Coordinates of C-alpha atoms and ligand atoms in Angstrom, one line a residue:
M567 CA 188.1 -53.5 -28.4
L568 CA 184.8 -55.3 -27.8
A569 CA 186.1 -58.3 -29.7
L570 CA 189.2 -58.3 -27.4
L571 CA 187.0 -58.0 -24.3
W572 CA 184.6 -60.8 -25.4
T573 CA 187.5 -63.0 -26.3
G574 CA 188.9 -62.5 -22.8
G575 CA 185.6 -63.7 -21.3
H576 CA 183.8 -60.3 -20.7
P577 CA 180.1 -61.1 -21.2
P578 CA 178.4 -59.4 -24.2
K579 CA 175.2 -57.5 -23.8
V580 CA 173.2 -60.1 -25.8
E581 CA 170.4 -62.3 -24.7
Q582 CA 171.4 -65.9 -23.8
D583 CA 168.9 -67.2 -26.4
V584 CA 170.9 -65.4 -29.1
I585 CA 174.2 -66.8 -27.9
D586 CA 172.7 -70.3 -27.8
S587 CA 171.5 -69.9 -31.4
I588 CA 175.0 -68.7 -32.5
K589 CA 176.6 -71.8 -30.8
A590 CA 174.0 -74.0 -32.5
L591 CA 174.8 -72.8 -36.1
D592 CA 176.1 -75.7 -38.1
G593 CA 178.2 -75.3 -41.3
D594 CA 181.3 -73.4 -42.4
F595 CA 180.7 -69.7 -42.4
S596 CA 183.5 -67.4 -43.6
F597 CA 182.4 -63.8 -43.4
E598 CA 184.2 -60.8 -44.9
V599 CA 182.7 -57.4 -43.8
Y600 CA 183.8 -54.2 -45.4
M601 CA 183.4 -51.1 -43.3
S602 CA 184.6 -47.6 -42.9
L603 CA 185.6 -45.7 -39.8
T604 CA 183.0 -43.0 -40.3
C605 CA 180.1 -45.3 -41.1
H606 CA 177.5 -45.2 -38.3
N607 CA 175.8 -48.5 -39.5
C608 CA 179.1 -50.5 -39.5
P609 CA 179.8 -51.1 -35.8
D610 CA 176.6 -53.1 -35.2
V611 CA 177.5 -55.5 -38.1
V612 CA 181.2 -55.7 -37.3
Q613 CA 180.4 -56.4 -33.6
A614 CA 177.7 -59.0 -34.5
L615 CA 180.0 -60.9 -36.8
S616 CA 182.9 -60.8 -34.3
L617 CA 180.7 -62.1 -31.6
M618 CA 179.6 -65.0 -33.8
A619 CA 183.2 -65.9 -34.6
I620 CA 184.0 -65.8 -30.8
F621 CA 181.2 -68.1 -29.8
N622 CA 181.2 -70.5 -32.7
P623 CA 184.5 -72.0 -34.0
K624 CA 182.8 -72.7 -37.4
V625 CA 182.3 -69.0 -38.0
K626 CA 185.3 -66.9 -39.2
T627 CA 185.1 -63.2 -39.6
T628 CA 187.4 -60.9 -41.4
V629 CA 186.9 -57.1 -41.0
I630 CA 188.2 -55.0 -43.8
E631 CA 188.5 -51.2 -43.6
G632 CA 187.6 -50.1 -47.1
G633 CA 189.8 -47.0 -47.2
A634 CA 192.9 -49.1 -46.6
F635 CA 192.0 -51.7 -49.3
Q636 CA 190.7 -49.5 -52.1
K637 CA 191.7 -51.9 -54.9
E638 CA 189.7 -54.7 -53.3
V639 CA 186.8 -52.4 -52.8
E640 CA 186.8 -51.4 -56.5
E641 CA 187.2 -54.9 -57.7
R642 CA 184.3 -56.1 -55.6
Q643 CA 182.3 -53.0 -56.6
I644 CA 181.5 -52.0 -53.1
M645 CA 179.6 -48.7 -53.1
A646 CA 178.2 -48.7 -49.6
V647 CA 179.3 -50.1 -46.2
P648 CA 178.8 -52.2 -44.3
M649 CA 178.8 -54.8 -47.0
V650 CA 179.0 -58.5 -45.9
F651 CA 180.2 -61.4 -48.0
L652 CA 179.6 -65.0 -46.8
N653 CA 181.9 -67.7 -48.4
G654 CA 182.7 -65.2 -51.2
E655 CA 179.1 -64.3 -52.1
V656 CA 177.2 -61.1 -51.2
F657 CA 175.3 -61.9 -48.0
A658 CA 173.9 -58.5 -46.9
S659 CA 174.5 -54.8 -46.9
G660 CA 173.4 -52.1 -44.4
R661 CA 172.8 -52.2 -40.7
M662 CA 171.9 -55.6 -39.3
S663 CA 171.7 -56.8 -35.7
V664 CA 173.2 -60.1 -34.5
E665 CA 169.6 -61.4 -34.2
E666 CA 168.9 -60.6 -37.8
I667 CA 172.1 -62.2 -39.1
V668 CA 171.5 -65.4 -37.0
A669 CA 167.9 -65.6 -38.2
K670 CA 169.1 -65.3 -41.8
L671 CA 171.5 -68.2 -41.3
D672 CA 169.4 -70.5 -39.0
T673 CA 166.7 -72.2 -41.1
G674 CA 165.2 -73.9 -38.1
A675 CA 164.8 -70.6 -36.2
A676 CA 161.4 -69.7 -37.5
S677 CA 159.7 -72.9 -36.3
R678 CA 161.4 -72.7 -32.9
D679 CA 160.3 -69.0 -32.6
A680 CA 156.7 -70.0 -33.6
A681 CA 156.5 -72.7 -30.9
K682 CA 157.7 -70.2 -28.3
L683 CA 155.1 -67.6 -29.4
N684 CA 152.3 -70.1 -29.5
A685 CA 153.1 -71.1 -25.9
K686 CA 152.5 -67.6 -24.6
D687 CA 149.5 -66.7 -22.5
P688 CA 147.1 -64.1 -23.9
F689 CA 148.2 -60.5 -23.3
D690 CA 146.1 -57.7 -21.9
V691 CA 147.6 -55.4 -24.5
L692 CA 149.5 -56.7 -27.5
I693 CA 151.3 -54.0 -29.5
V694 CA 152.2 -54.8 -33.1
G695 CA 155.1 -52.6 -34.2
G696 CA 158.0 -51.4 -32.1
G697 CA 158.7 -47.9 -33.3
P698 CA 158.2 -44.7 -31.2
A699 CA 154.4 -45.3 -31.3
G700 CA 154.6 -48.9 -30.2
A701 CA 157.3 -48.2 -27.5
A702 CA 155.2 -45.3 -26.0
A703 CA 152.1 -47.5 -26.0
A704 CA 154.1 -50.3 -24.3
V705 CA 155.4 -48.0 -21.5
Y706 CA 152.0 -46.5 -20.9
A707 CA 150.2 -49.8 -20.8
A708 CA 152.8 -51.6 -18.7
R709 CA 152.7 -48.8 -16.1
K710 CA 149.1 -49.9 -15.5
G711 CA 150.4 -53.2 -14.1
I712 CA 148.9 -55.3 -16.9
R713 CA 150.4 -58.0 -19.2
V714 CA 151.9 -56.3 -22.2
G715 CA 153.7 -57.6 -25.3
V716 CA 155.3 -56.0 -28.3
A717 CA 155.8 -57.9 -31.5
A718 CA 157.9 -56.0 -34.0
E719 CA 159.6 -56.8 -37.2
R720 CA 162.5 -54.5 -36.3
F721 CA 162.3 -52.8 -32.9
G722 CA 163.0 -49.1 -33.1
G723 CA 161.3 -48.7 -36.5
Q724 CA 162.2 -45.9 -38.9
V725 CA 164.4 -44.1 -36.4
N726 CA 167.0 -46.8 -36.9
D727 CA 167.7 -45.3 -40.3
T728 CA 168.5 -41.7 -39.3
M729 CA 171.7 -40.2 -38.1
A730 CA 170.4 -37.1 -36.5
I731 CA 167.3 -36.4 -34.5
E732 CA 167.1 -32.8 -33.4
N733 CA 163.3 -32.3 -32.8
Y734 CA 162.3 -34.7 -30.1
I735 CA 161.3 -32.4 -27.3
S736 CA 163.8 -32.3 -24.4
V737 CA 166.5 -34.0 -26.4
L738 CA 168.7 -31.4 -28.1
E739 CA 170.4 -33.9 -30.4
T740 CA 170.7 -37.6 -30.7
D741 CA 171.1 -40.3 -33.4
G742 CA 168.6 -42.9 -34.5
P743 CA 170.3 -46.0 -33.2
K744 CA 170.8 -44.3 -29.8
F745 CA 167.2 -43.2 -29.7
A746 CA 166.0 -46.8 -30.7
A747 CA 168.2 -48.3 -27.9
A748 CA 166.7 -45.8 -25.4
L749 CA 163.2 -46.8 -26.5
E750 CA 164.0 -50.5 -26.0
A751 CA 165.7 -49.9 -22.6
Q752 CA 162.6 -48.1 -21.3
V753 CA 160.2 -50.7 -22.6
R754 CA 162.3 -53.5 -21.1
H755 CA 162.5 -51.6 -17.8
Y756 CA 158.8 -52.1 -17.4
G757 CA 159.0 -55.9 -18.0
V758 CA 157.2 -55.8 -21.4
D759 CA 157.6 -59.0 -23.4
I760 CA 159.5 -57.8 -26.5
M761 CA 159.2 -60.2 -29.4
N762 CA 161.6 -58.8 -32.0
L763 CA 162.1 -59.9 -35.6
Q764 CA 158.5 -61.1 -35.7
R765 CA 156.2 -60.0 -38.6
A766 CA 152.4 -60.1 -38.2
D767 CA 150.5 -61.1 -41.3
K768 CA 146.8 -61.4 -40.2
L769 CA 144.5 -60.0 -37.6
T770 CA 141.3 -61.8 -36.5
P771 CA 138.8 -59.8 -34.5
A772 CA 137.7 -61.2 -31.1
G773 CA 135.3 -64.1 -31.1
A774 CA 133.3 -65.6 -28.2
D775 CA 136.5 -65.8 -26.0
G776 CA 136.9 -62.1 -26.3
L777 CA 140.5 -62.5 -27.6
V778 CA 141.8 -60.7 -30.7
Q779 CA 144.2 -63.0 -32.6
V780 CA 147.4 -61.9 -34.5
Q781 CA 148.8 -64.4 -36.8
M782 CA 152.5 -64.2 -37.4
E783 CA 154.5 -64.9 -40.6
N784 CA 156.3 -67.8 -38.9
G785 CA 152.9 -69.5 -38.3
A786 CA 152.4 -68.6 -34.7
T787 CA 149.3 -67.0 -33.2
L788 CA 149.4 -64.4 -30.4
K789 CA 146.2 -63.7 -28.5
A790 CA 145.2 -60.5 -26.6
K791 CA 142.3 -58.8 -25.0
T792 CA 143.3 -55.6 -26.8
V793 CA 145.7 -54.9 -29.7
I794 CA 147.4 -51.7 -30.6
L795 CA 148.5 -51.5 -34.3
S796 CA 151.6 -49.3 -34.7
T797 CA 153.3 -50.8 -37.8
G798 CA 154.4 -47.4 -39.1
A799 CA 155.2 -46.6 -42.7
R800 CA 158.0 -46.6 -45.2
W801 CA 159.0 -43.9 -47.7
R802 CA 158.1 -44.7 -51.3
N803 CA 161.3 -45.1 -53.3
V804 CA 161.9 -43.5 -56.7
N805 CA 163.8 -46.6 -57.8
V806 CA 166.5 -45.0 -59.9
P807 CA 170.2 -45.8 -59.9
G808 CA 172.0 -44.1 -57.0
E809 CA 169.0 -44.0 -54.7
Q810 CA 170.0 -47.0 -52.6
E811 CA 173.8 -46.3 -52.8
Y812 CA 173.5 -42.8 -51.5
K813 CA 170.7 -43.2 -48.9
N814 CA 171.8 -41.1 -45.9
K815 CA 174.7 -39.8 -48.1
G816 CA 172.7 -37.1 -49.7
V817 CA 169.5 -39.0 -50.5
A818 CA 167.0 -38.1 -47.8
Y819 CA 163.3 -38.5 -47.3
C820 CA 162.4 -36.3 -44.4
P821 CA 162.9 -32.5 -44.9
H822 CA 161.9 -31.7 -41.3
C823 CA 164.6 -34.0 -40.1
D824 CA 167.4 -33.7 -42.6
G825 CA 166.8 -30.3 -44.2
P826 CA 169.2 -28.4 -41.8
L827 CA 172.0 -30.8 -42.8
F828 CA 172.0 -29.1 -46.2
K829 CA 172.2 -25.6 -45.0
G830 CA 173.7 -23.3 -47.7
K831 CA 173.9 -26.2 -50.2
R832 CA 172.0 -27.0 -53.4
T833 CA 169.3 -29.6 -53.2
A834 CA 166.5 -31.2 -55.3
V835 CA 163.0 -32.4 -54.3
I836 CA 161.5 -35.2 -56.4
G837 CA 157.7 -34.9 -56.3
G838 CA 155.4 -32.0 -56.9
G839 CA 152.5 -33.1 -54.7
N840 CA 151.6 -31.4 -51.4
S841 CA 154.5 -33.1 -49.5
G842 CA 157.0 -32.3 -52.2
I843 CA 156.1 -28.6 -52.5
E844 CA 155.9 -28.2 -48.7
A845 CA 159.3 -29.8 -48.6
A846 CA 160.6 -27.4 -51.3
I847 CA 159.2 -24.3 -49.5
D848 CA 160.6 -25.5 -46.2
L849 CA 164.1 -26.3 -47.7
A850 CA 164.2 -23.0 -49.7
G851 CA 164.4 -21.2 -46.3
I852 CA 167.5 -23.2 -45.3
V853 CA 169.4 -24.3 -48.4
E854 CA 171.0 -22.2 -51.2
H855 CA 168.8 -23.5 -54.0
V856 CA 166.0 -26.1 -54.6
T857 CA 165.3 -27.8 -57.9
V858 CA 161.8 -29.4 -58.0
I859 CA 161.3 -32.3 -60.3
E860 CA 157.7 -33.4 -61.1
F861 CA 156.9 -36.3 -63.5
A862 CA 153.4 -35.0 -64.5
E863 CA 152.8 -32.0 -66.7
Q864 CA 151.8 -29.8 -63.8
L865 CA 152.5 -29.7 -60.1
K866 CA 149.8 -31.6 -58.2
A867 CA 150.1 -29.6 -55.0
D868 CA 147.3 -27.2 -53.8
A869 CA 147.3 -23.8 -55.5
V870 CA 148.2 -21.9 -52.3
L871 CA 151.4 -24.0 -52.0
V872 CA 152.3 -23.6 -55.6
N873 CA 151.8 -19.8 -55.4
K874 CA 154.0 -19.6 -52.4
L875 CA 156.6 -21.7 -54.2
N876 CA 156.5 -19.5 -57.2
S877 CA 157.2 -16.5 -55.1
L878 CA 160.5 -17.9 -53.8
P879 CA 163.7 -16.6 -55.6
N880 CA 165.8 -19.7 -55.0
V881 CA 163.6 -22.4 -56.5
T882 CA 163.5 -23.9 -60.1
V883 CA 160.7 -26.2 -61.1
H884 CA 160.9 -28.8 -63.9
T885 CA 157.6 -30.4 -64.7
N886 CA 157.0 -33.3 -67.2
A887 CA 160.5 -34.4 -66.0
Q888 CA 161.5 -38.0 -65.2
T889 CA 164.3 -38.6 -62.8
T890 CA 166.7 -41.1 -64.3
E891 CA 169.6 -41.2 -61.9
I892 CA 171.0 -39.8 -58.6
T893 CA 174.7 -39.3 -59.3
G894 CA 177.5 -39.3 -56.8
D895 CA 181.2 -39.4 -56.3
G896 CA 181.3 -42.8 -54.7
S897 CA 180.8 -41.5 -51.2
K898 CA 178.1 -38.9 -51.5
V899 CA 175.5 -37.3 -53.9
N900 CA 176.8 -34.8 -56.4
G901 CA 173.8 -34.4 -58.7
I902 CA 170.6 -35.5 -60.3
R903 CA 169.9 -36.6 -63.9
F904 CA 166.4 -36.2 -65.4
K905 CA 164.8 -36.5 -68.8
D906 CA 162.5 -33.8 -70.3
R907 CA 159.6 -36.1 -71.2
A908 CA 158.4 -33.7 -74.0
T909 CA 161.7 -33.4 -75.9
G910 CA 163.6 -36.5 -74.6
A911 CA 166.6 -34.2 -73.7
E912 CA 168.7 -35.4 -70.7
H913 CA 169.8 -32.8 -68.1
H914 CA 172.2 -33.1 -65.1
V915 CA 172.0 -30.7 -62.2
E916 CA 174.9 -30.5 -59.7
L917 CA 173.8 -30.5 -56.1
A918 CA 174.4 -32.1 -52.7
G919 CA 171.1 -33.5 -51.6
V920 CA 168.0 -35.1 -53.0
F921 CA 164.8 -35.3 -51.1
V922 CA 162.4 -38.0 -52.3
Q923 CA 158.9 -36.9 -51.7
I924 CA 156.6 -39.2 -53.6
G925 CA 154.7 -40.4 -50.6
L926 CA 154.7 -42.6 -47.5
V927 CA 153.4 -46.1 -47.7
P928 CA 151.7 -47.3 -44.5
N929 CA 152.7 -50.9 -43.4
T930 CA 149.1 -52.0 -43.4
E931 CA 148.7 -54.3 -46.4
W932 CA 148.2 -57.2 -43.9
L933 CA 145.1 -55.5 -42.4
K934 CA 143.2 -55.0 -45.7
G935 CA 139.6 -56.4 -45.3
T936 CA 139.8 -56.5 -41.5
V937 CA 140.4 -52.9 -40.3
N938 CA 139.0 -49.8 -42.1
L939 CA 141.8 -48.1 -44.1
S940 CA 141.7 -44.8 -45.9
R941 CA 142.3 -44.6 -49.7
F942 CA 146.0 -44.2 -48.9
G943 CA 146.1 -47.4 -46.8
E944 CA 146.2 -45.6 -43.5
I945 CA 144.3 -47.1 -40.5
E946 CA 141.2 -44.9 -39.8
V947 CA 141.3 -43.9 -36.1
D948 CA 139.1 -41.6 -34.1
A949 CA 140.5 -39.0 -31.6
K950 CA 141.1 -41.7 -29.1
G951 CA 142.9 -44.1 -31.4
H952 CA 139.9 -46.5 -31.8
T953 CA 139.7 -48.4 -35.1
N954 CA 136.4 -49.9 -36.3
V955 CA 137.3 -53.2 -34.7
P956 CA 136.3 -53.5 -31.0
G957 CA 139.4 -53.8 -28.8
V958 CA 141.8 -52.9 -31.7
F959 CA 143.5 -49.5 -31.5
A960 CA 146.1 -47.9 -33.7
A961 CA 148.8 -45.2 -33.4
G962 CA 151.6 -43.5 -35.3
D963 CA 152.6 -43.3 -39.0
C964 CA 150.3 -46.2 -40.0
T965 CA 147.2 -44.2 -39.1
T966 CA 145.2 -41.3 -40.6
V967 CA 146.8 -38.9 -38.0
P968 CA 148.7 -36.2 -40.0
Y969 CA 152.3 -35.1 -39.7
K970 CA 154.5 -38.2 -39.5
Q971 CA 157.0 -37.4 -36.8
I972 CA 158.4 -39.2 -33.7
V973 CA 156.9 -36.9 -31.1
I974 CA 153.5 -37.3 -32.7
A975 CA 153.8 -41.1 -33.0
A976 CA 154.9 -41.3 -29.4
G977 CA 152.0 -39.1 -28.2
E978 CA 149.5 -41.2 -30.2
G979 CA 151.0 -44.4 -28.9
A980 CA 150.5 -43.2 -25.3
K981 CA 146.9 -42.2 -26.2
A982 CA 146.1 -45.6 -27.7
A983 CA 147.4 -47.4 -24.6
L984 CA 145.2 -45.3 -22.3
S985 CA 142.2 -46.0 -24.6
A986 CA 143.1 -49.8 -24.5
F987 CA 143.2 -49.6 -20.7
D988 CA 139.9 -47.8 -20.6
H989 CA 138.5 -50.6 -22.8
L990 CA 139.9 -53.3 -20.5
I991 CA 138.4 -51.8 -17.3
R992 CA 135.0 -51.4 -19.0
S993 CA 134.7 -54.9 -20.5
Ligands
FAD141 P1 157.8 -46.8 -37.3 O1 158.9 -46.0 -36.7 O2 157.7 -46.9 -38.8 O3 157.8 -48.2 -36.6 C1 157.0 -49.2 -37.1 C2 157.3 -50.5 -36.4 O4 156.4 -51.5 -36.8 C3 158.7 -51.1 -36.6 O5 159.1 -51.7 -35.4 C4 158.4 -52.1 -37.7 O6 159.4 -53.1 -37.8 C5 157.1 -52.7 -37.3 N1 156.3 -53.4 -38.3 C6 156.0 -53.0 -39.5 N2 155.2 -53.9 -40.1 C7 155.1 -54.9 -39.2 C8 154.4 -56.1 -39.2 N3 153.6 -56.5 -40.3 N4 154.5 -56.9 -38.1 C9 155.2 -56.6 -37.1 N5 155.9 -55.4 -37.0 C10 155.8 -54.6 -38.1 N6 160.8 -37.9 -37.3 C11 161.1 -36.9 -36.4 O7 160.3 -36.5 -35.6 N7 162.4 -36.4 -36.4 C12 163.4 -36.8 -37.2 O8 164.5 -36.3 -37.1 C13 163.1 -37.9 -38.1 N8 164.0 -38.3 -39.0 C14 163.7 -39.4 -39.8 C15 164.7 -39.8 -40.7 C16 164.4 -40.9 -41.5 C17 165.5 -41.4 -42.4 C18 163.1 -41.5 -41.5 C19 162.8 -42.6 -42.4 C20 162.1 -40.9 -40.7 C21 162.4 -39.9 -39.9 N9 161.4 -39.3 -39.0 C22 161.7 -38.4 -38.1 C23 160.0 -39.9 -39.0 C24 159.8 -40.8 -37.8 O9 160.9 -41.8 -37.8 C25 158.5 -41.5 -37.8 O10 157.5 -40.5 -37.8 C26 158.3 -42.4 -36.6 O11 159.3 -43.4 -36.5 C27 157.0 -43.1 -36.7 O12 156.9 -44.0 -35.6 P2 155.9 -45.3 -35.7 O13 156.1 -46.0 -34.4 O14 154.5 -44.8 -36.0 O15 156.4 -46.1 -36.9

């Protein structure tokens, strides 16, 4: 329907910059995008590629509903949608925005972006990271009437990857993309300069000019009187066959978020550390049965958690066990395969969901040597969000603040913005 409207001249809700970049693409681009009608990641990609075909005659887009063309899907070994082919070769899979697709095609985009960023005046508050923490920081800072920018690799952050959010206070139920769009709308409402698809790779503390510098991957440098770091984290992957294919189709990473989706079903937890055992205890109260798989000879979680786990009737623990595959029926998870490391015997357990709980990795590699990090790589902050670097604050999943959740990240972002404002009025 949108493609029809746009073809008829109805303006798309896309920045003019992006339309100009689409029009400037040179070459022959023949896209085939496989999608399904129930896939929540597909509409963005289908719409993006349709829009590109409408605005640039050199772009051709064919949209294929996988269910109607099963033979084709099998021949091309498509296990997840959306799956995009360009000129017959795999181009991308998973959700992508039109900006991301254009950036992937347009080789001159990075240097043009860098020139635009370099030309910007210094910010009062520059936020690096556009998840819930960064968005809340942006709203709080902008409402003080100061100059605020957000540079983010992918605005919205981790919430983009979830289908159901049911624990953000005052919102009974929403999905990740809707939540991310609402974050962006509120940040834009306050006139914040959003620099999306921009990755920071170095931070330089303020020198004599009092400005902190953030160097970007494309070579640009942004300057600001204060910086808030909110680059979040990513779940550590177990890297076995099936994990990527069945992400969001039974493979989950957040028991607080996705546990209720498995009510009454059988699940597994990979990981016997504190987070894995907490997840197993949490899940045992909701699901029919939990299988815990731990690589080491013993569970590594605190004794009190292990004792609690052992008291539960619907939990089975396998230690010294190596997960070798997450199995599925092509559309969702149907089991987990693991190897007994002592005997070498392979086992397969039938179940509907697998929670990978082998840790979160903070996106802070680029800050090593500049900002104090914990041994887990989290940015050390005090109760007001200060880091050890003057004028640099941090919030959300990238910090030492426990319990990685949206509401907590948003609260911490707000706090960091108020601390940054306090710093500005005192210096
Ligand atoms: P993030 O959301 O991780 O955002 C980080 C931001 O920084 C992103 O914009 C990212 O692109 C950017 N970034 C990273 N590195 C750089 C860099 N070098 N330069 C520039 N930008 C960078 N929590 C709940 O409360 N309820 C739920 O239902 C829920 N469900 C979830 C489901 C899934 C599948 C996942 C993965 C997480 C879920 N969570 C949920 C956890 C929640 O999403 C996080 O706690 C929250 O998003 C953290 O917010 P954040 O802003 O700190 O970081």
